[in-house]
PDB file of C-alpha atoms in Angstrom:
ATOM      1  CA  MET A  21      59.995 157.151 151.109  1.00  0.00           C
ATOM      2  CA  SER A  22      60.132 158.157 147.599  1.00  0.00           C
ATOM      3  CA  ARG A  23      57.309 160.545 146.289  1.00  0.00           C
ATOM      4  CA  PRO A  24      54.402 158.418 145.058  1.00  0.00           C
ATOM      5  CA  ILE A  25      53.884 157.779 141.120  1.00  0.00           C
ATOM      6  CA  PRO A  26      50.872 160.042 139.595  1.00  0.00           C
ATOM      7  CA  VAL A  27      48.106 157.327 138.302  1.00  0.00           C
ATOM      8  CA  LYS A  28      47.424 160.310 135.439  1.00  0.00           C
ATOM      9  CA  LEU A  29      50.924 159.319 134.479  1.00  0.00           C
ATOM     10  CA  ILE A  30      50.347 155.659 134.936  1.00  0.00           C
ATOM     11  CA  GLU A  31      46.998 156.076 132.430  1.00  0.00           C
ATOM     12  CA  ASP A  32      48.695 158.045 129.641  1.00  0.00           C
ATOM     13  CA  THR A  33      52.059 155.620 129.879  1.00  0.00           C
ATOM     14  CA  ALA A  34      49.716 153.239 129.398  1.00  0.00           C
ATOM     15  CA  ARG A  35      47.223 154.392 126.394  1.00  0.00           C
ATOM     16  CA  GLU A  36      51.176 155.010 124.526  1.00  0.00           C
ATOM     17  CA  LEU A  37      52.002 151.828 124.991  1.00  0.00           C
ATOM     18  CA  THR A  38      49.013 150.310 123.958  1.00  0.00           C
ATOM     19  CA  ALA A  39      49.433 152.578 120.611  1.00  0.00           C
ATOM     20  CA  ARG A  40      53.252 151.488 120.296  1.00  0.00           C
ATOM     21  CA  ALA A  41      52.439 147.533 120.473  1.00  0.00           C
ATOM     22  CA  ALA A  42      49.190 147.511 118.327  1.00  0.00           C
ATOM     23  CA  ILE A  43      51.560 149.746 115.223  1.00  0.00           C
ATOM     24  CA  ASP A  44      55.443 148.934 116.084  1.00  0.00           C
ATOM     25  CA  ILE A  45      56.708 145.638 115.723  1.00  0.00           C
ATOM     26  CA  PRO A  46      59.822 145.101 118.113  1.00  0.00           C
ATOM     27  CA  ALA A  47      63.015 145.483 116.654  1.00  0.00           C
ATOM     28  CA  ASP A  48      64.030 141.917 117.927  1.00  0.00           C
ATOM     29  CA  TYR A  49      61.481 140.221 116.387  1.00  0.00           C
ATOM     30  CA  ARG A  50      61.722 142.184 113.182  1.00  0.00           C
ATOM     31  CA  GLU A  51      65.599 141.055 113.004  1.00  0.00           C
ATOM     32  CA  GLY A  52      64.630 137.588 113.519  1.00  0.00           C
ATOM     33  CA  VAL A  53      61.852 137.831 110.636  1.00  0.00           C
ATOM     34  CA  ARG A  54      64.781 138.851 108.283  1.00  0.00           C
ATOM     35  CA  ARG A  55      67.323 135.918 109.378  1.00  0.00           C
ATOM     36  CA  ALA A  56      64.229 133.870 108.418  1.00  0.00           C
ATOM     37  CA  ARG A  57      63.558 135.472 105.438  1.00  0.00           C
ATOM     38  CA  ASP A  58      67.389 134.986 104.236  1.00  0.00           C
ATOM     39  CA  ALA A  59      67.379 130.915 105.100  1.00  0.00           C
ATOM     40  CA  GLU A  60      64.071 130.295 103.095  1.00  0.00           C
ATOM     41  CA  THR A  61      64.316 128.845 100.185  1.00  0.00           C
ATOM     42  CA  ASN A  62      60.877 128.683  99.342  1.00  0.00           C
ATOM     43  CA  ARG A  63      59.475 131.140  97.050  1.00  0.00           C
ATOM     44  CA  ILE A  64      56.222 131.636  98.262  1.00  0.00           C
ATOM     45  CA  ALA A  65      57.305 131.637 101.663  1.00  0.00           C
ATOM     46  CA  ARG A  66      60.185 134.153 101.004  1.00  0.00           C
ATOM     47  CA  PHE A  67      57.396 136.597  99.609  1.00  0.00           C
ATOM     48  CA  VAL A  68      55.021 136.160 102.240  1.00  0.00           C
ATOM     49  CA  LEU A  69      57.653 137.223 104.862  1.00  0.00           C
ATOM     50  CA  THR A  70      59.343 139.927 102.316  1.00  0.00           C
ATOM     51  CA  GLU A  71      55.459 141.440 102.386  1.00  0.00           C
ATOM     52  CA  MET A  72      55.018 141.256 105.999  1.00  0.00           C
ATOM     53  CA  GLU A  73      58.263 143.480 105.863  1.00  0.00           C
ATOM     54  CA  ARG A  74      56.369 146.058 104.074  1.00  0.00           C
ATOM     55  CA  ASN A  75      53.149 146.335 105.736  1.00  0.00           C
ATOM     56  CA  TRP A  76      55.120 146.962 109.108  1.00  0.00           C
ATOM     57  CA  ASP A  77      56.780 149.816 107.450  1.00  0.00           C
ATOM     58  CA  ILE A  78      53.113 151.276 106.244  1.00  0.00           C
ATOM     59  CA  ALA A  79      51.746 150.589 109.535  1.00  0.00           C
ATOM     60  CA  THR A  80      54.158 152.728 111.234  1.00  0.00           C
ATOM     61  CA  ALA A  81      54.492 155.296 108.675  1.00  0.00           C
ATOM     62  CA  GLU A  82      50.824 156.126 108.735  1.00  0.00           C
ATOM     63  CA  ARG A  83      50.501 155.403 112.261  1.00  0.00           C
ATOM     64  CA  ARG A  84      47.703 152.462 111.988  1.00  0.00           C
ATOM     65  CA  PRO A  85      47.698 149.244 113.857  1.00  0.00           C
ATOM     66  CA  MET A  86      49.463 146.192 111.427  1.00  0.00           C
ATOM     67  CA  CYS A  87      46.905 143.830 111.569  1.00  0.00           C
ATOM     68  CA  ALA A  88      43.150 144.267 111.587  1.00  0.00           C
ATOM     69  CA  ASP A  89      42.827 141.453 114.426  1.00  0.00           C
ATOM     70  CA  THR A  90      44.667 143.538 117.431  1.00  0.00           C
ATOM     71  CA  GLY A  91      43.999 140.619 119.528  1.00  0.00           C
ATOM     72  CA  LEU A  92      43.785 141.082 123.560  1.00  0.00           C
ATOM     73  CA  PRO A  93      45.276 143.739 125.043  1.00  0.00           C
ATOM     74  CA  ARG A  94      46.651 142.850 128.379  1.00  0.00           C
ATOM     75  CA  TYR A  95      49.317 143.950 131.013  1.00  0.00           C
ATOM     76  CA  TYR A  96      52.453 142.977 132.714  1.00  0.00           C
ATOM     77  CA  VAL A  97      53.582 145.296 135.959  1.00  0.00           C
ATOM     78  CA  ARG A  98      56.439 144.730 137.587  1.00  0.00           C
ATOM     79  CA  ALA A  99      56.646 147.048 140.834  1.00  0.00           C
ATOM     80  CA  GLY A 100      59.527 147.578 142.769  1.00  0.00           C
ATOM     81  CA  ASN A 101      59.286 146.791 146.274  1.00  0.00           C
ATOM     82  CA  GLU A 102      59.835 150.670 147.224  1.00  0.00           C
ATOM     83  CA  ALA A 103      57.172 152.003 144.428  1.00  0.00           C
ATOM     84  CA  HIS A 104      54.064 153.684 145.706  1.00  0.00           C
ATOM     85  CA  VAL A 105      51.111 154.901 143.428  1.00  0.00           C
ATOM     86  CA  ASP A 106      49.093 157.764 144.040  1.00  0.00           C
ATOM     87  CA  GLY A 107      45.860 156.082 144.896  1.00  0.00           C
ATOM     88  CA  GLY A 108      47.279 152.706 145.781  1.00  0.00           C
ATOM     89  CA  PHE A 109      46.855 149.785 142.560  1.00  0.00           C
ATOM     90  CA  VAL A 110      43.368 150.216 142.666  1.00  0.00           C
ATOM     91  CA  ALA A 111      44.078 153.485 141.094  1.00  0.00           C
ATOM     92  CA  LEU A 112      46.632 152.007 138.534  1.00  0.00           C
ATOM     93  CA  GLU A 113      44.169 149.447 137.735  1.00  0.00           C
ATOM     94  CA  ARG A 114      41.327 151.622 136.741  1.00  0.00           C
ATOM     95  CA  ALA A 115      43.924 153.757 134.804  1.00  0.00           C
ATOM     96  CA  LEU A 116      44.659 150.550 132.857  1.00  0.00           C
ATOM     97  CA  ARG A 117      40.472 149.991 131.930  1.00  0.00           C
ATOM     98  CA  THR A 118      40.528 153.393 131.418  1.00  0.00           C
ATOM     99  CA  ALA A 119      43.862 153.476 128.891  1.00  0.00           C
ATOM    100  CA  THR A 120      42.524 150.447 127.257  1.00  0.00           C
ATOM    101  CA  ALA A 121      38.916 151.719 126.339  1.00  0.00           C
ATOM    102  CA  GLU A 122      40.402 155.448 125.411  1.00  0.00           C
ATOM    103  CA  ALA A 123      42.852 153.716 123.055  1.00  0.00           C
ATOM    104  CA  THR A 124      40.385 150.753 121.865  1.00  0.00           C
ATOM    105  CA  ALA A 125      38.768 154.411 120.352  1.00  0.00           C
ATOM    106  CA  SER A 126      41.649 156.555 119.140  1.00  0.00           C
ATOM    107  CA  ILE A 127      43.995 153.878 117.735  1.00  0.00           C
ATOM    108  CA  PRO A 128      41.369 152.220 116.850  1.00  0.00           C
ATOM    109  CA  LEU A 129      41.870 149.105 118.332  1.00  0.00           C
ATOM    110  CA  ARG A 130      39.235 146.054 117.145  1.00  0.00           C
ATOM    111  CA  PRO A 131      36.642 145.759 120.293  1.00  0.00           C
ATOM    112  CA  ASN A 132      37.350 141.959 120.271  1.00  0.00           C
ATOM    113  CA  ARG A 133      36.331 141.524 124.320  1.00  0.00           C
ATOM    114  CA  VAL A 134      32.582 140.059 124.666  1.00  0.00           C
ATOM    115  CA  HIS A 135      30.907 138.299 127.520  1.00  0.00           C
ATOM    116  CA  PRO A 136      31.315 134.200 126.746  1.00  0.00           C
ATOM    117  CA  LEU A 137      27.450 133.497 126.660  1.00  0.00           C
ATOM    118  CA  SER A 138      25.681 136.544 125.847  1.00  0.00           C
ATOM    119  CA  ARG A 139      28.111 138.289 123.451  1.00  0.00           C
ATOM    120  CA  VAL A 140      27.697 141.360 124.661  1.00  0.00           C
ATOM    121  CA  ASP A 141      30.473 143.588 123.469  1.00  0.00           C
ATOM    122  CA  HIS A 142      30.819 146.956 125.667  1.00  0.00           C
ATOM    123  CA  ASP A 143      33.110 147.878 122.182  1.00  0.00           C
ATOM    124  CA  ASN A 144      35.954 149.111 124.574  1.00  0.00           C
ATOM    125  CA  ASN A 145      37.944 145.698 125.514  1.00  0.00           C
ATOM    126  CA  VAL A 146      37.054 146.088 128.821  1.00  0.00           C
ATOM    127  CA  GLY A 147      34.754 143.872 130.904  1.00  0.00           C
ATOM    128  CA  VAL A 148      35.023 140.880 133.691  1.00  0.00           C
ATOM    129  CA  HIS A 149      38.653 139.962 134.006  1.00  0.00           C
ATOM    130  CA  ALA A 150      39.689 142.418 131.005  1.00  0.00           C
ATOM    131  CA  PRO A 151      41.857 143.641 130.260  1.00  0.00           C
ATOM    132  CA  GLU A 152      44.300 141.047 132.495  1.00  0.00           C
ATOM    133  CA  VAL A 153      46.493 142.358 134.445  1.00  0.00           C
ATOM    134  CA  THR A 154      49.873 140.396 135.933  1.00  0.00           C
ATOM    135  CA  TYR A 155      51.460 141.408 138.351  1.00  0.00           C
ATOM    136  CA  ALA A 156      55.644 140.645 139.830  1.00  0.00           C
ATOM    137  CA  PHE A 157      57.485 142.636 142.224  1.00  0.00           C
ATOM    138  CA  GLU A 158      61.440 143.668 142.555  1.00  0.00           C
ATOM    139  CA  PRO A 159      63.665 144.218 145.179  1.00  0.00           C
ATOM    140  CA  ASP A 160      65.369 147.668 145.813  1.00  0.00           C
ATOM    141  CA  ALA A 161      63.463 149.466 143.362  1.00  0.00           C
ATOM    142  CA  ASP A 162      61.054 152.551 143.576  1.00  0.00           C
ATOM    143  CA  TRP A 163      59.720 152.161 139.741  1.00  0.00           C
ATOM    144  CA  ILE A 164      57.195 150.205 138.016  1.00  0.00           C
ATOM    145  CA  ASP A 165      57.161 148.829 134.528  1.00  0.00           C
ATOM    146  CA  VAL A 166      54.388 148.830 132.446  1.00  0.00           C
ATOM    147  CA  THR A 167      54.649 146.207 129.378  1.00  0.00           C
ATOM    148  CA  THR A 168      51.793 146.017 127.220  1.00  0.00           C
ATOM    149  CA  VAL A 169      50.934 142.651 125.331  1.00  0.00           C
ATOM    150  CA  HIS A 170      48.360 142.356 122.614  1.00  0.00           C
ATOM    151  CA  LYS A 171      47.706 138.614 122.248  1.00  0.00           C
ATOM    152  CA  GLY A 172      45.475 136.332 120.112  1.00  0.00           C
ATOM    153  CA  GLY A 173      42.783 135.062 122.085  1.00  0.00           C
ATOM    154  CA  LEU A 174      41.275 131.960 119.850  1.00  0.00           C
ATOM    155  CA  PHE A 175      44.533 129.564 118.473  1.00  0.00           C
ATOM    156  CA  GLY A 176      48.055 129.087 119.131  1.00  0.00           C
ATOM    157  CA  THR A 177      48.042 127.275 122.601  1.00  0.00           C
ATOM    158  CA  ASP A 178      48.325 123.700 123.719  1.00  0.00           C
ATOM    159  CA  TYR A 179      48.810 121.876 127.129  1.00  0.00           C
ATOM    160  CA  ARG A 180      50.167 118.511 127.372  1.00  0.00           C
ATOM    161  CA  MET A 181      50.530 116.257 130.807  1.00  0.00           C
ATOM    162  CA  LEU A 182      53.728 114.685 130.523  1.00  0.00           C
ATOM    163  CA  PHE A 183      55.198 112.089 132.796  1.00  0.00           C
ATOM    164  CA  PRO A 184      59.122 112.282 134.184  1.00  0.00           C
ATOM    165  CA  GLY A 185      59.435 108.833 131.870  1.00  0.00           C
ATOM    166  CA  ASP A 186      58.320 111.168 128.983  1.00  0.00           C
ATOM    167  CA  GLY A 187      61.585 112.863 129.499  1.00  0.00           C
ATOM    168  CA  VAL A 188      62.805 115.200 126.927  1.00  0.00           C
ATOM    169  CA  GLY A 189      61.715 113.068 124.039  1.00  0.00           C
ATOM    170  CA  GLY A 190      58.216 113.858 124.967  1.00  0.00           C
ATOM    171  CA  ILE A 191      58.929 117.584 125.398  1.00  0.00           C
ATOM    172  CA  LYS A 192      60.333 117.295 121.428  1.00  0.00           C
ATOM    173  CA  ARG A 193      56.848 115.382 120.449  1.00  0.00           C
ATOM    174  CA  PHE A 194      54.821 117.558 122.002  1.00  0.00           C
ATOM    175  CA  PHE A 195      56.568 120.591 120.413  1.00  0.00           C
ATOM    176  CA  VAL A 196      56.534 119.149 116.549  1.00  0.00           C
ATOM    177  CA  ASP A 197      52.798 117.595 117.002  1.00  0.00           C
ATOM    178  CA  THR A 198      51.960 120.972 117.966  1.00  0.00           C
ATOM    179  CA  LEU A 199      53.602 122.750 115.600  1.00  0.00           C
ATOM    180  CA  VAL A 200      52.014 120.963 112.613  1.00  0.00           C
ATOM    181  CA  GLU A 201      48.893 120.784 114.098  1.00  0.00           C
ATOM    182  CA  PHE A 202      48.653 124.417 114.076  1.00  0.00           C
ATOM    183  CA  GLY A 203      50.144 124.686 110.554  1.00  0.00           C
ATOM    184  CA  LYS A 204      47.652 122.299 109.074  1.00  0.00           C
ATOM    185  CA  ARG A 205      44.296 123.634 110.851  1.00  0.00           C
ATOM    186  CA  GLY A 206      45.732 127.464 110.327  1.00  0.00           C
ATOM    187  CA  LEU A 207      45.629 127.625 114.474  1.00  0.00           C
ATOM    188  CA  ALA A 208      48.444 130.232 114.037  1.00  0.00           C
ATOM    189  CA  CYS A 209      50.222 132.563 112.030  1.00  0.00           C
ATOM    190  CA  GLN A 210      53.559 131.720 111.339  1.00  0.00           C
ATOM    191  CA  PRO A 211      56.730 132.798 111.637  1.00  0.00           C
ATOM    192  CA  ALA A 212      56.116 132.949 115.728  1.00  0.00           C
ATOM    193  CA  VAL A 213      58.390 133.285 118.559  1.00  0.00           C
ATOM    194  CA  VAL A 214      57.098 130.231 120.811  1.00  0.00           C
ATOM    195  CA  GLY A 215      56.837 129.941 124.264  1.00  0.00           C
ATOM    196  CA  LEU A 216      57.473 126.612 126.444  1.00  0.00           C
ATOM    197  CA  GLY A 217      55.789 126.669 130.493  1.00  0.00           C
ATOM    198  CA  ILE A 218      57.590 123.445 131.852  1.00  0.00           C
ATOM    199  CA  GLY A 219      56.805 122.007 135.353  1.00  0.00           C
ATOM    200  CA  GLY A 220      54.584 123.562 137.534  1.00  0.00           C
ATOM    201  CA  SER A 221      50.800 123.128 137.923  1.00  0.00           C
ATOM    202  CA  LYS A 222      48.680 123.536 135.024  1.00  0.00           C
ATOM    203  CA  ASP A 223      47.774 126.594 135.434  1.00  0.00           C
ATOM    204  CA  THR A 224      51.586 127.730 136.140  1.00  0.00           C
ATOM    205  CA  CYS A 225      52.934 126.232 133.056  1.00  0.00           C
ATOM    206  CA  MET A 226      49.945 128.141 130.698  1.00  0.00           C
ATOM    207  CA  ARG A 227      51.049 131.476 132.523  1.00  0.00           C
ATOM    208  CA  LEU A 228      54.504 130.688 132.123  1.00  0.00           C
ATOM    209  CA  GLY A 229      54.694 129.189 128.458  1.00  0.00           C
ATOM    210  CA  LYS A 230      52.632 132.581 127.438  1.00  0.00           C
ATOM    211  CA  GLU A 231      54.871 135.153 129.418  1.00  0.00           C
ATOM    212  CA  ALA A 232      58.134 133.312 127.580  1.00  0.00           C
ATOM    213  CA  ALA A 233      56.521 133.744 124.185  1.00  0.00           C
ATOM    214  CA  CYS A 234      55.571 137.543 124.927  1.00  0.00           C
ATOM    215  CA  LEU A 235      58.044 139.021 127.176  1.00  0.00           C
ATOM    216  CA  ARG A 236      61.540 137.737 126.108  1.00  0.00           C
ATOM    217  CA  VAL A 237      63.172 138.776 123.235  1.00  0.00           C
ATOM    218  CA  VAL A 238      64.469 137.069 120.398  1.00  0.00           C
ATOM    219  CA  GLY A 239      67.764 136.140 120.865  1.00  0.00           C
ATOM    220  CA  SER A 240      67.820 135.786 124.670  1.00  0.00           C
ATOM    221  CA  GLN A 241      68.353 132.441 126.376  1.00  0.00           C
ATOM    222  CA  ASN A 242      67.421 130.731 129.519  1.00  0.00           C
ATOM    223  CA  PRO A 243      70.110 131.242 132.162  1.00  0.00           C
ATOM    224  CA  ASP A 244      70.469 127.403 132.432  1.00  0.00           C
ATOM    225  CA  PRO A 245      73.054 126.128 129.990  1.00  0.00           C
ATOM    226  CA  THR A 246      70.857 122.515 129.527  1.00  0.00           C
ATOM    227  CA  ILE A 247      66.923 124.669 128.621  1.00  0.00           C
ATOM    228  CA  ALA A 248      69.108 127.129 126.207  1.00  0.00           C
ATOM    229  CA  ALA A 249      70.422 124.130 124.810  1.00  0.00           C
ATOM    230  CA  LEU A 250      66.570 122.844 124.017  1.00  0.00           C
ATOM    231  CA  GLU A 251      65.671 126.258 122.974  1.00  0.00           C
ATOM    232  CA  ALA A 252      67.821 125.989 120.392  1.00  0.00           C
ATOM    233  CA  GLU A 253      67.342 122.244 119.334  1.00  0.00           C
ATOM    234  CA  LEU A 254      63.407 122.673 119.438  1.00  0.00           C
ATOM    235  CA  THR A 255      63.724 126.053 117.134  1.00  0.00           C
ATOM    236  CA  ALA A 256      65.739 123.684 114.610  1.00  0.00           C
ATOM    237  CA  LEU A 257      63.411 121.021 114.706  1.00  0.00           C
ATOM    238  CA  GLY A 258      60.413 123.481 114.350  1.00  0.00           C
ATOM    239  CA  ASN A 259      61.878 124.950 110.760  1.00  0.00           C
ATOM    240  CA  HIS A 260      62.544 121.366 109.765  1.00  0.00           C
ATOM    241  CA  VAL A 261      58.969 119.862 109.660  1.00  0.00           C
ATOM    242  CA  GLY A 262      58.322 121.411 106.356  1.00  0.00           C
ATOM    243  CA  ILE A 263      56.043 124.730 106.897  1.00  0.00           C
ATOM    244  CA  GLY A 264      56.739 128.095 106.609  1.00  0.00           C
ATOM    245  CA  ALA A 265      55.367 131.402 106.473  1.00  0.00           C
ATOM    246  CA  MET A 266      51.503 131.889 106.981  1.00  0.00           C
ATOM    247  CA  GLY A 267      51.165 127.806 106.558  1.00  0.00           C
ATOM    248  CA  PHE A 268      53.253 127.456 102.638  1.00  0.00           C
ATOM    249  CA  ALA A 269      55.520 125.027 102.393  1.00  0.00           C
ATOM    250  CA  GLY A 270      59.191 126.155 104.028  1.00  0.00           C
ATOM    251  CA  THR A 271      61.690 126.532 106.698  1.00  0.00           C
ATOM    252  CA  SER A 272      60.653 129.937 108.135  1.00  0.00           C
ATOM    253  CA  LEU A 273      57.893 128.285 110.899  1.00  0.00           C
ATOM    254  CA  VAL A 274      59.625 129.581 114.336  1.00  0.00           C
ATOM    255  CA  VAL A 275      61.626 132.573 115.001  1.00  0.00           C
ATOM    256  CA  ALA A 276      62.425 131.519 118.336  1.00  0.00           C
ATOM    257  CA  THR A 277      61.607 129.055 120.989  1.00  0.00           C
ATOM    258  CA  HIS A 278      61.755 130.189 124.616  1.00  0.00           C
ATOM    259  CA  ILE A 279      61.514 127.912 127.603  1.00  0.00           C
ATOM    260  CA  GLU A 280      60.496 128.519 131.172  1.00  0.00           C
ATOM    261  CA  ILE A 281      60.580 126.264 133.828  1.00  0.00           C
ATOM    262  CA  ALA A 282      59.084 126.020 136.804  1.00  0.00           C
ATOM    263  CA  TYR A 283      59.149 123.089 140.025  1.00  0.00           C
ATOM    264  CA  THR A 284      56.506 120.417 139.580  1.00  0.00           C
ATOM    265  CA  HIS A 285      54.824 117.713 141.326  1.00  0.00           C
ATOM    266  CA  THR A 286      57.071 114.679 141.994  1.00  0.00           C
ATOM    267  CA  GLY A 287      55.061 112.329 139.611  1.00  0.00           C
ATOM    268  CA  GLY A 288      54.536 114.670 136.673  1.00  0.00           C
ATOM    269  CA  MET A 289      56.007 117.137 133.864  1.00  0.00           C
ATOM    270  CA  PRO A 290      53.317 119.412 132.620  1.00  0.00           C
ATOM    271  CA  VAL A 291      53.763 121.269 129.269  1.00  0.00           C
ATOM    272  CA  ALA A 292      52.313 124.291 127.766  1.00  0.00           C
ATOM    273  CA  MET A 293      53.009 125.879 124.581  1.00  0.00           C
ATOM    274  CA  HIS A 294      52.069 129.300 123.477  1.00  0.00           C
ATOM    275  CA  SER A 295      52.816 130.720 119.911  1.00  0.00           C
ATOM    276  CA  PHE A 296      53.392 134.477 119.489  1.00  0.00           C
ATOM    277  CA  CYS A 297      52.344 135.366 116.168  1.00  0.00           C
ATOM    278  CA  LEU A 298      53.614 137.402 113.176  1.00  0.00           C
ATOM    279  CA  SER A 299      51.739 140.225 115.281  1.00  0.00           C
ATOM    280  CA  SER A 300      54.183 140.147 117.833  1.00  0.00           C
ATOM    281  CA  ARG A 301      52.753 143.080 119.806  1.00  0.00           C
ATOM    282  CA  ARG A 302      54.010 144.703 123.312  1.00  0.00           C
ATOM    283  CA  ALA A 303      56.114 147.513 124.446  1.00  0.00           C
ATOM    284  CA  THR A 304      57.030 148.519 127.784  1.00  0.00           C
ATOM    285  CA  ALA A 305      58.025 151.209 129.791  1.00  0.00           C
ATOM    286  CA  ARG A 306      59.584 152.303 133.180  1.00  0.00           C
ATOM    287  CA  ILE A 307      57.737 154.427 135.324  1.00  0.00           C
ATOM    288  CA  HIS A 308      59.885 156.673 137.774  1.00  0.00           C
ATOM    289  CA  PRO A 309      58.412 158.771 140.818  1.00  0.00           C
ATOM    290  CA  ASP A 310      60.312 161.870 139.745  1.00  0.00           C
ATOM    291  CA  GLY A 311      57.584 161.654 136.388  1.00  0.00           C
ATOM    292  CA  ARG A 312      60.343 160.225 134.067  1.00  0.00           C
ATOM    293  CA  VAL A 313      59.104 157.481 131.844  1.00  0.00           C
ATOM    294  CA  GLU A 314      61.989 155.315 129.818  1.00  0.00           C
ATOM    295  CA  PHE A 315      60.140 153.244 127.008  1.00  0.00           C
ATOM    296  CA  ARG A 316      62.159 150.383 126.481  1.00  0.00           C
ATOM    297  CA  ALA A 317      62.672 147.528 124.223  1.00  0.00           C
ATOM    298  CA  ASP A 318      63.190 144.656 126.696  1.00  0.00           C
ATOM    299  CA  PRO A 319      60.257 143.784 129.003  1.00  0.00           C
ATOM    300  CA  GLY A 320      63.174 142.652 131.140  1.00  0.00           C
ATOM    301  CA  TRP A 321      60.378 140.509 133.297  1.00  0.00           C
ATOM    302  CA  PHE A 322      62.459 137.386 133.384  1.00  0.00           C
ATOM    303  CA  THR A 323      64.763 139.145 136.357  1.00  0.00           C
ATOM    304  CA  GLU A 324      67.029 136.741 138.379  1.00  0.00           C
ATOM    305  CA  TYR A 325      64.669 137.467 141.147  1.00  0.00           C
ATOM    306  CA  TYR A 326      61.804 136.629 139.315  1.00  0.00           C
ATOM    307  CA  ARG A 327      63.750 133.210 138.600  1.00  0.00           C
ATOM    308  CA  ARG A 328      64.785 132.751 142.189  1.00  0.00           C
ATOM    309  CA  GLU A 329      65.372 129.231 143.001  1.00  0.00           C
ATOM    310  CA  GLY A 330      66.243 129.888 147.155  1.00  0.00           C
ATOM    311  CA  ILE A 331      63.885 131.144 149.650  1.00  0.00           C
ATOM    312  CA  GLN A 332      65.389 134.403 149.473  1.00  0.00           C
TER     313      GLN A 332
END
């Protein structure tokens, strides 16, 4: 049995991840935006993309959040099957909540979390089911991966219950309809990584769509060639609806499209869509029982085990 991972190490790592997610734009997304800028022919949209990069550089240099709205901090925890946490997973969750509260004050993050009815705000982004913690597991491992994502909590999400007869054409219509609606009404900050969850139940496809948007790196493809081809086709479609960066006319609406699927009810084909805005805020670290912490660019969330199809 491996030694327990110190809970204080998890807390310190989560606090650092929260700062990195708020301040430092991931390199894969930045490269995707550079490609979008180089291909953009609309003068204003191209100017916006250039200024976005300047803003990111200033945020990194001055160690300040790159956007005033720092979204809703949440965590994705992948635990190796042989991993042990000092104090157990209750202690891990307490560490994540403590790190969130302390980071809200020290970075600072905007205290966005309020009670939905009374609007009570503890000024620390902590409350009932806040921050959210989503778990996954990995065989033959004794480490814990912690990924912090600061995802906007208001707009950029939609759902549609399609049916088998709608087919891929129905998915394309939903994708374009939603992008246009987002763009016309200012419901997303473009350009964006768009995640689609297809299948499962309604809550499953909503979860997968968010994970696809937030936890896959730009340039990755779904291992299923048919789904990978649909990802590329949807990205091309999204960039030809006439909307560019921040709603101006252009061709820079979608940086990448990521699709994840789940087996679903024989009578339906639910689809959910999430837009991870231009503040693509995520940061990942792997924490080892010997005290080593590896900060990584790729969350590595969608492993072969996570996507497994058979019983094992």
